[in-house]
Structures are given as C-alpha cells and as structure tokens.
JSON list of C-alpha atoms in Angstrom, two decimals:
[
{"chain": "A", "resi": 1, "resn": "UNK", "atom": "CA", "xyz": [36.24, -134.44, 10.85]},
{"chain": "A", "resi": 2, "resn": "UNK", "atom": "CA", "xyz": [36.83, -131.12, 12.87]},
{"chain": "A", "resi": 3, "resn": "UNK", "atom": "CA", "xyz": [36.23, -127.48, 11.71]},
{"chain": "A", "resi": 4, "resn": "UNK", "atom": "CA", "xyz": [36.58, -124.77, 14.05]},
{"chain": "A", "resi": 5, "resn": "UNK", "atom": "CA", "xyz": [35.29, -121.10, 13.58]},
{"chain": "A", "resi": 6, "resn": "UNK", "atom": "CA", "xyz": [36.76, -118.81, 15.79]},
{"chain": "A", "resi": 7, "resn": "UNK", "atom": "CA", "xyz": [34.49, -115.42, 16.39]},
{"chain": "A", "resi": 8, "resn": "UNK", "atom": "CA", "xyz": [35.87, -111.83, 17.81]},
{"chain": "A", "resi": 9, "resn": "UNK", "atom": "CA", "xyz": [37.22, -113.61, 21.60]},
{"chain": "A", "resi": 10, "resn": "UNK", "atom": "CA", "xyz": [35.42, -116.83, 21.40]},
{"chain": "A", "resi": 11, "resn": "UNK", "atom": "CA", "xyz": [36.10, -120.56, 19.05]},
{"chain": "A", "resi": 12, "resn": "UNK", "atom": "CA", "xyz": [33.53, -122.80, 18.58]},
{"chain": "A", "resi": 13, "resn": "UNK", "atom": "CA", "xyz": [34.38, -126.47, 17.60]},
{"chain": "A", "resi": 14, "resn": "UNK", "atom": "CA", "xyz": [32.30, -128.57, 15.31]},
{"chain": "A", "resi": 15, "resn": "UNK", "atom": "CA", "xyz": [32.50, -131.78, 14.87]},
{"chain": "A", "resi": 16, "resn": "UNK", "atom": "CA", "xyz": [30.49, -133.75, 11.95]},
{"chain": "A", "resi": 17, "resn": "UNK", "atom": "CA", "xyz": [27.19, -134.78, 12.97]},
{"chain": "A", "resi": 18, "resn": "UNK", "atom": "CA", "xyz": [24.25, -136.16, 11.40]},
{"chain": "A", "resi": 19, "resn": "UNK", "atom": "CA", "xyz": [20.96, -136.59, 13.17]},
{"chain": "A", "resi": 20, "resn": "UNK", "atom": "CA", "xyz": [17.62, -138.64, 11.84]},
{"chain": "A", "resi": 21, "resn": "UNK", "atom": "CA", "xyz": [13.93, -137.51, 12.58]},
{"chain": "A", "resi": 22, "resn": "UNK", "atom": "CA", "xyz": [13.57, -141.33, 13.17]},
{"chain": "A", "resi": 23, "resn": "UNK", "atom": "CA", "xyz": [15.01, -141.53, 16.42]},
{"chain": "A", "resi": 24, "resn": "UNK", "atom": "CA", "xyz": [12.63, -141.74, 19.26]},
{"chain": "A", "resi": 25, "resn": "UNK", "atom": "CA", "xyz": [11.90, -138.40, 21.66]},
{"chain": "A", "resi": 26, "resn": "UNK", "atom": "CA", "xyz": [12.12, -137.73, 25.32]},
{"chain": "A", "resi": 27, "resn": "UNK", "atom": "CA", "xyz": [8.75, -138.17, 26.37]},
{"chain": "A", "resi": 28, "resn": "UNK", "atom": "CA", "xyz": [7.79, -135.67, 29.10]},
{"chain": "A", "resi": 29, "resn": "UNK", "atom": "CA", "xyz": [3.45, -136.22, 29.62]},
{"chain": "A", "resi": 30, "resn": "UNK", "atom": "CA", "xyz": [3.12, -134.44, 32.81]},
{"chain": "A", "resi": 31, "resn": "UNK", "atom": "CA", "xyz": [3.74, -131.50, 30.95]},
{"chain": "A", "resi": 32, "resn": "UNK", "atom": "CA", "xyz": [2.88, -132.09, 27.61]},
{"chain": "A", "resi": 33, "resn": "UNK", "atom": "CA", "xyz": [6.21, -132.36, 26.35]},
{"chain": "A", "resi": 34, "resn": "UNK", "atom": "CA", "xyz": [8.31, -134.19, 23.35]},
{"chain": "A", "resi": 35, "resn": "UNK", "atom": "CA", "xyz": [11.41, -133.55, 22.32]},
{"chain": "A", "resi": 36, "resn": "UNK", "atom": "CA", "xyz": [14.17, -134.72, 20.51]},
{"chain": "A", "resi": 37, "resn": "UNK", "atom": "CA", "xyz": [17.80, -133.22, 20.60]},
{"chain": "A", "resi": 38, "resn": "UNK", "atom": "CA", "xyz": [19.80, -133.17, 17.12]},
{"chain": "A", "resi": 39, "resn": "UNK", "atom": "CA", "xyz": [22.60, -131.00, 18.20]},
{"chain": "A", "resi": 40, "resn": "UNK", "atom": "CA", "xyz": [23.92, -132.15, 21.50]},
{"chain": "A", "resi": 41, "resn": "UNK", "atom": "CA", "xyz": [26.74, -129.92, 22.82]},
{"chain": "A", "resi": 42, "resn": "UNK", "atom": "CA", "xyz": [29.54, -132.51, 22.50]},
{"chain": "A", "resi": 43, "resn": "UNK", "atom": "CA", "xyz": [29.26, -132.08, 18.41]},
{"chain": "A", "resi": 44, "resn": "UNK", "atom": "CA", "xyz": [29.68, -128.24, 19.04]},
{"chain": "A", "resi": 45, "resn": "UNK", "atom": "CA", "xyz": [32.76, -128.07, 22.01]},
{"chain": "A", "resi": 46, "resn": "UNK", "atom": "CA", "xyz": [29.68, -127.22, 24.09]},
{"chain": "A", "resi": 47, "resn": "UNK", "atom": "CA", "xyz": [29.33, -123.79, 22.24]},
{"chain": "A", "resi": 48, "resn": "UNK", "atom": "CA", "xyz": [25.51, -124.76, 21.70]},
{"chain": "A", "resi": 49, "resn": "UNK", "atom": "CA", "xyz": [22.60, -127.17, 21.45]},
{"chain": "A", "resi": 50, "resn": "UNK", "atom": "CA", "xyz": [19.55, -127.72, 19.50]},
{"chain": "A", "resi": 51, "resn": "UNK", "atom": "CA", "xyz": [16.63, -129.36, 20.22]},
{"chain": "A", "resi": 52, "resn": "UNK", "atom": "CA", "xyz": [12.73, -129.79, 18.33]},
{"chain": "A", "resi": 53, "resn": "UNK", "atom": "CA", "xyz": [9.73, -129.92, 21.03]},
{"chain": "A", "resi": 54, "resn": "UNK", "atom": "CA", "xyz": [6.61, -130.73, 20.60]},
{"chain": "A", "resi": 55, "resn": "UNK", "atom": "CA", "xyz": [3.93, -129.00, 23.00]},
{"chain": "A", "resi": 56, "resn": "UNK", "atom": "CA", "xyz": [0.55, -129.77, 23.43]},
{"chain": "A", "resi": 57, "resn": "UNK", "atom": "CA", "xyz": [-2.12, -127.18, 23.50]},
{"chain": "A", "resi": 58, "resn": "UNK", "atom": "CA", "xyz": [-2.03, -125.47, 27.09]},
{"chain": "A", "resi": 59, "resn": "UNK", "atom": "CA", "xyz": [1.40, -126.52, 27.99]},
{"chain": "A", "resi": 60, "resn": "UNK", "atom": "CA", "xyz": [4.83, -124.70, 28.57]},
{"chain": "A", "resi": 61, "resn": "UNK", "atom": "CA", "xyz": [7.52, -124.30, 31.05]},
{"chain": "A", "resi": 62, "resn": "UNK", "atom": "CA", "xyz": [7.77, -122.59, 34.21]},
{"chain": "A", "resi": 63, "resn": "UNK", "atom": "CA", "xyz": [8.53, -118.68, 34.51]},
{"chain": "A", "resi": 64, "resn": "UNK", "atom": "CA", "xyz": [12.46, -119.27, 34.97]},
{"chain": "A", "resi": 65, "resn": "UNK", "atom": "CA", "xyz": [15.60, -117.42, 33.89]},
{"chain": "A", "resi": 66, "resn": "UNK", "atom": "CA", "xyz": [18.67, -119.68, 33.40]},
{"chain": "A", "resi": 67, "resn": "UNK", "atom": "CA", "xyz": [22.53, -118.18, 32.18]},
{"chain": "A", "resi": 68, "resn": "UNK", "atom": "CA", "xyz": [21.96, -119.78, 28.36]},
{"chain": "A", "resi": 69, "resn": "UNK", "atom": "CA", "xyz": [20.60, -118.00, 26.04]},
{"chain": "A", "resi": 70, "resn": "UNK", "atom": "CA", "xyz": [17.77, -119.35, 23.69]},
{"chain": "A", "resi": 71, "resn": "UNK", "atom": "CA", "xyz": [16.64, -118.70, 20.12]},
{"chain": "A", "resi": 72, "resn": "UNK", "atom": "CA", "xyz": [13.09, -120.28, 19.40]},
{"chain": "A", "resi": 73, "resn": "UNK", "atom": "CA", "xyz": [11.86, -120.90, 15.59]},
{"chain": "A", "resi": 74, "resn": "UNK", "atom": "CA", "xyz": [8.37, -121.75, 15.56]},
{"chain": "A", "resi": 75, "resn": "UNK", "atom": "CA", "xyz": [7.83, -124.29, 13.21]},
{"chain": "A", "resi": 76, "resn": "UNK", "atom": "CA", "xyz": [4.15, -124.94, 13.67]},
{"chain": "A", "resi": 77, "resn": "UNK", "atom": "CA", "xyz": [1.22, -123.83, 15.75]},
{"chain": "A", "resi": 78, "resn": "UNK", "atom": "CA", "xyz": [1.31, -120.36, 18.08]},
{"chain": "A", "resi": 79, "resn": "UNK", "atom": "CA", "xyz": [2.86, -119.54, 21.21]},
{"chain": "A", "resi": 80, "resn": "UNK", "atom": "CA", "xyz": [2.27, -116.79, 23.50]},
{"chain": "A", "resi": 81, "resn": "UNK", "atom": "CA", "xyz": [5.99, -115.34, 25.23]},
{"chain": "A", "resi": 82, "resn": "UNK", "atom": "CA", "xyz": [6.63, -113.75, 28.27]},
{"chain": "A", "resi": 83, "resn": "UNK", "atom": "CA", "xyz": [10.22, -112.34, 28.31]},
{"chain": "A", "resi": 84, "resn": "UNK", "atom": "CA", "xyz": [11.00, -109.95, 31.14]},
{"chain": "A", "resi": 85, "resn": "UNK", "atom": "CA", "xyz": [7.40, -108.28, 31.75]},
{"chain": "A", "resi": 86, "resn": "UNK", "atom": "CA", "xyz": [6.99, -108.48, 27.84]},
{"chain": "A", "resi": 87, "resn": "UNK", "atom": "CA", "xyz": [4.12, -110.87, 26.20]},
{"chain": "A", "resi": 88, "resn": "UNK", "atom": "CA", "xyz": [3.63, -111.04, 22.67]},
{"chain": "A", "resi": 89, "resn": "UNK", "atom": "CA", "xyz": [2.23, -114.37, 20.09]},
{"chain": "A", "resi": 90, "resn": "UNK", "atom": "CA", "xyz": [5.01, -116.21, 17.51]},
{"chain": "A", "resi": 91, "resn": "UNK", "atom": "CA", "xyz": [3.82, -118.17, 15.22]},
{"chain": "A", "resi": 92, "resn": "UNK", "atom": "CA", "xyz": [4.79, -120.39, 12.20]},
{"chain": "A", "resi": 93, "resn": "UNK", "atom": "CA", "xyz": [8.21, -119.03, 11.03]},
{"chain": "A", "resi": 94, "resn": "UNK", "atom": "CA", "xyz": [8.95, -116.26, 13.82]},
{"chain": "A", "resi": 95, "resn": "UNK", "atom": "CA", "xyz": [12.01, -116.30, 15.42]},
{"chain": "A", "resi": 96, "resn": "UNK", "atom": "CA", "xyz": [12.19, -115.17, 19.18]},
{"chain": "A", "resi": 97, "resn": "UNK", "atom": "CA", "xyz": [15.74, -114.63, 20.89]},
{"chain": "A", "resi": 98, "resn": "UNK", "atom": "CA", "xyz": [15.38, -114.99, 24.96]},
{"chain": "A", "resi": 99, "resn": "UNK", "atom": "CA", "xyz": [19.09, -113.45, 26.22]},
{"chain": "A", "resi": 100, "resn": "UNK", "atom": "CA", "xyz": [20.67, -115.52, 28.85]},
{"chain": "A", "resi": 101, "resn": "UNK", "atom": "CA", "xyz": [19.43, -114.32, 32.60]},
{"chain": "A", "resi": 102, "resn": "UNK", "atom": "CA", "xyz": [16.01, -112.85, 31.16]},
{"chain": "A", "resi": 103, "resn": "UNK", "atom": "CA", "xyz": [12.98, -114.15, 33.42]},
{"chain": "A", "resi": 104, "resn": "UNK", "atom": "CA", "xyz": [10.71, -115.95, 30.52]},
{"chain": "A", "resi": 105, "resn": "UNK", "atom": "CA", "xyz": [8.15, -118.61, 29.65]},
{"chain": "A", "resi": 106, "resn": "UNK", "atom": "CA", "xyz": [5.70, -119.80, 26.93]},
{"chain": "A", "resi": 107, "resn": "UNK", "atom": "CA", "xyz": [2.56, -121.59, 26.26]},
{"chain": "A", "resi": 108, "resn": "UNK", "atom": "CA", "xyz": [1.79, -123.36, 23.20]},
{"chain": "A", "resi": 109, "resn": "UNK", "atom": "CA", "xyz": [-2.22, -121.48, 22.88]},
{"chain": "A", "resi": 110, "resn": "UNK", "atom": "CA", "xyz": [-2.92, -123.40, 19.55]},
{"chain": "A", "resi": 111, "resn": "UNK", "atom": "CA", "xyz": [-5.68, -126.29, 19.63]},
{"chain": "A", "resi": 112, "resn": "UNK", "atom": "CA", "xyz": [-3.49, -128.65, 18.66]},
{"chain": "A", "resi": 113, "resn": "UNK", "atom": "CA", "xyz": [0.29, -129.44, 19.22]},
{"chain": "A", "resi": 114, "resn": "UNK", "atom": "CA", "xyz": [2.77, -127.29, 18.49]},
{"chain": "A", "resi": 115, "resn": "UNK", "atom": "CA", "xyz": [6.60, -127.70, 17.31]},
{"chain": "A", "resi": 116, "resn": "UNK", "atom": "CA", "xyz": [9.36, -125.69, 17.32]},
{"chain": "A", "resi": 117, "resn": "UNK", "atom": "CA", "xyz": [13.56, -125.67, 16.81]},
{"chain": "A", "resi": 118, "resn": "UNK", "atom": "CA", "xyz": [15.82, -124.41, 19.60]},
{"chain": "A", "resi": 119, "resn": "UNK", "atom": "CA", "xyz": [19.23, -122.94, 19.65]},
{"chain": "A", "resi": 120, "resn": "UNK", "atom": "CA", "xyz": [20.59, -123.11, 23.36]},
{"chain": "A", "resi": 121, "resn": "UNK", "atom": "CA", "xyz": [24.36, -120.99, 23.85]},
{"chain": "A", "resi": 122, "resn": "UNK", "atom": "CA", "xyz": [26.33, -122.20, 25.78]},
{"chain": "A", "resi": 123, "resn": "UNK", "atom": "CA", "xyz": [25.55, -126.02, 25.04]},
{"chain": "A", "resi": 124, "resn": "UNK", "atom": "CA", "xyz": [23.60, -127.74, 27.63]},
{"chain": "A", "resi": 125, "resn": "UNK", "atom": "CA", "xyz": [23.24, -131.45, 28.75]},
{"chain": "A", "resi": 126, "resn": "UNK", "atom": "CA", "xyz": [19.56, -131.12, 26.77]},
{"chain": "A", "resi": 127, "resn": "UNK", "atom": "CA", "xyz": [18.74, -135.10, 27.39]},
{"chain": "A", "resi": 128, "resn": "UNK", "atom": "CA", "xyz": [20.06, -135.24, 30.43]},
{"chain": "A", "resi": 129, "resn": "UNK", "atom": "CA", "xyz": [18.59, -131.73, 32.06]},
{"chain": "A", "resi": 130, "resn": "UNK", "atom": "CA", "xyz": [14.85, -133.53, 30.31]},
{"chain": "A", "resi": 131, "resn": "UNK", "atom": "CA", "xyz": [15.16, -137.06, 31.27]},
{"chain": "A", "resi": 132, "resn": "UNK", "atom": "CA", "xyz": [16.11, -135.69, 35.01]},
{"chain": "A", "resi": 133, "resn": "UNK", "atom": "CA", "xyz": [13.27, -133.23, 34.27]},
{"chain": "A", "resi": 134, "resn": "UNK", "atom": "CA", "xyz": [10.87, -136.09, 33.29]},
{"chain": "A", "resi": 135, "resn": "UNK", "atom": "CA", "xyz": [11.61, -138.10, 36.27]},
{"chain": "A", "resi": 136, "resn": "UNK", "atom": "CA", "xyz": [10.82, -135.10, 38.80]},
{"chain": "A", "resi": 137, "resn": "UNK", "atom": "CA", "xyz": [7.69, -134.21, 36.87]},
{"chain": "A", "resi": 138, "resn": "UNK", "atom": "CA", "xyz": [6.11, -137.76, 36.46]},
{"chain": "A", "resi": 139, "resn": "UNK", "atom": "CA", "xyz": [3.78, -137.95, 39.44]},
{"chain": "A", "resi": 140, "resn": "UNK", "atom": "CA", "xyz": [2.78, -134.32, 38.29]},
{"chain": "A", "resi": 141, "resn": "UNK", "atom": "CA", "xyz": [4.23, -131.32, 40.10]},
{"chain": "A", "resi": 142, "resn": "UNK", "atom": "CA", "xyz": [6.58, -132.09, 42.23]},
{"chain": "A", "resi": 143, "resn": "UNK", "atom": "CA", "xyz": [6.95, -130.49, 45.91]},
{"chain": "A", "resi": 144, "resn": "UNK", "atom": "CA", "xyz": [8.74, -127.19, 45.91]},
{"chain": "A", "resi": 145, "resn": "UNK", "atom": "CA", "xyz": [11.88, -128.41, 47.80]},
{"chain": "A", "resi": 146, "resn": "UNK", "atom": "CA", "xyz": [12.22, -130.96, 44.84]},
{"chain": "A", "resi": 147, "resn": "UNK", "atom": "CA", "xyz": [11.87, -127.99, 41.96]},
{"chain": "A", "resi": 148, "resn": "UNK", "atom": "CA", "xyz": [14.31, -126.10, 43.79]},
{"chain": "A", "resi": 149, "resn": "UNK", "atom": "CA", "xyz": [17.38, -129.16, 43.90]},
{"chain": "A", "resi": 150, "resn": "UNK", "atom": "CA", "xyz": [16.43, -129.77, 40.53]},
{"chain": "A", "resi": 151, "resn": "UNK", "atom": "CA", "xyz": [16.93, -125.69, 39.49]},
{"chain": "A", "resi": 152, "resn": "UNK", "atom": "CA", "xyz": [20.11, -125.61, 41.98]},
{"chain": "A", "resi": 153, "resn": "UNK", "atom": "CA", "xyz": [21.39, -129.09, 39.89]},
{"chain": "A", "resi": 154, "resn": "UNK", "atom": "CA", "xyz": [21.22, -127.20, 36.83]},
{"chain": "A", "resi": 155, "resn": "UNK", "atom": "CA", "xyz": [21.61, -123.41, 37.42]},
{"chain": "A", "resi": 156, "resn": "UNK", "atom": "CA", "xyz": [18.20, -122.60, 36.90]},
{"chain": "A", "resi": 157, "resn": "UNK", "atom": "CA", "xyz": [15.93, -120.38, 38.82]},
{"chain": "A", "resi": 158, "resn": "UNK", "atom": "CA", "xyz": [12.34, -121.00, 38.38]},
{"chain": "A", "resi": 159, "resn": "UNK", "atom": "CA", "xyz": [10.09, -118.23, 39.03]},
{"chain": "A", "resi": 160, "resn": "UNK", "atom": "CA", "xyz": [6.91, -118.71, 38.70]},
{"chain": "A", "resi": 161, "resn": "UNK", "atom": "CA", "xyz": [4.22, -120.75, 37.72]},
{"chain": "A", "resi": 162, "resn": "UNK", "atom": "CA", "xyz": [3.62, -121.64, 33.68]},
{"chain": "A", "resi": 163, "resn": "UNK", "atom": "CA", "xyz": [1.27, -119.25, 31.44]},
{"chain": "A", "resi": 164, "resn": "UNK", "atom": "CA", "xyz": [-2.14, -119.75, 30.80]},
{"chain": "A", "resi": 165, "resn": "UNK", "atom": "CA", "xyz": [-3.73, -119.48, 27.80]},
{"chain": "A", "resi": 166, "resn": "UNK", "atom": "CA", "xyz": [-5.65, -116.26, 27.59]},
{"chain": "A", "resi": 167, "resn": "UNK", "atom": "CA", "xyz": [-9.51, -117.30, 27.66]}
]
C-alpha cells in the first residue's frame, strides 16, 4: 500500500511500514552509542528517517553540520545542545529542531543512559552511515584523514571535537 501527501512544491511517498522494538540495535561502544532505525528512508521515497538512540552518560557526536535537517524528542534522561554558538539542556519530552547546515552537537549529561527519537529530512542511509560509522570508530578515534573520507563519503563536515559535560 502507497499514500502520497504532496506539500506546497514538494511529495512525499509512504509506503506501509511496521517496525518492532524487538529487533536488535546498531551497536556503536566506542562512543557509547545504540540505535535502532524504524523509519528507513525507502518507506518514505527518501523524504525522511527516524531513528531511537541510546547514549550513555558522557557521550555524543562530534561538532558537525551536515545538509539534513534533524528534529530530536527526548524521551528519557537530559542532554545539553550546542546549535550554532547556542547551548541550552532538553530533557524528557522537549523537542529540539537542528536546521539542515547548522554547526551542532550534544552530550547525553544524565548519570545514566539516555534515549531519544529522531526525525532526519531528507532521508538518510541511517544503518548504513552507523554501521560504516561503527567500523571507523571501533579501535577508538580514528586518525583525522580517516574522519575526513568518512565526512566526504557522506556529506558531512565535522567540526569539532564532542561536548563535555559541564563539571
């Protein structure tokens, strides 16, 4: 079954899709990262993606800026945002909208893990962008020329280093 909704210059294609907590995540340990992705973009014609991580306390991405744009519910625990020189907490229930080319990053600053539902627009390759992710990041931080191939791969430019929690 198809249904399309078509928005002022712009159609989105859906396609039926159900998705089971059961299924196992993407394990990334090197930087405290699980996720699983519900909504890959072949369900929506690539108009979007939507994935539930799991951080553990201390951990987040990379400053980086990348052309998709991002809406983050925060289902559990507390974050701390950067988003274009701005910092500011979410926690259980907020919703934070990062617009596509905006420099950001988080860290999860609760004491224990944290969990939270992304909306990514346009769609994104989510398991394959975190499996090729995982595999960079399992020796720990990989060399610089290796970040950058990987950010070139996937039109991503990363930054800066992750956030610390404030202590």
């Amino acid at each position: 079954m198809r249904s399309s909704i078509t928005l002022v210059g712009a159609q989105m294609t859906f396609v039926f899709h159900h998705a089971k907590p059961t299924e196992p995540p993407l394990l990334i340990p090197a930087i405290g990262l699980s996720l699983r992705v519900p909504l890959p973009p072949e369900m929506t014609g690539g108009s979007m993606t939507a994935i539930e991580t799991v951080n553990m306390p201390g951990f987040g991405p990379p400053l980086h800026r990348h052309r998709e744009t991002e809406i983050f519910r925060v289902l559990e625990g507390c974050y701390l945002f950067h988003c274009d020189g701005r910092e500011f907490e979410a926690g259980e229930g907020d919703v934070v909208t990062i617009p596509g080319g905006a420099a950001h990053t988080f860290v999860n600053i609760s004491d224990k893990p944290a969990r939270q539902f992304i909306v990514i627009t346009p769609g994104l390759d989510a398991t394959a962008f975190f499996t090729q992710l995982g595999e960079i990041m399992r020796d720990g931080v990989p060399d610089k020329q290796a970040f950058e191939l990987f950010g070139q791969r996937w039109d991503v430019e990363f930054l800066g280093p992750p956030l610390k929690v404030p202590g």
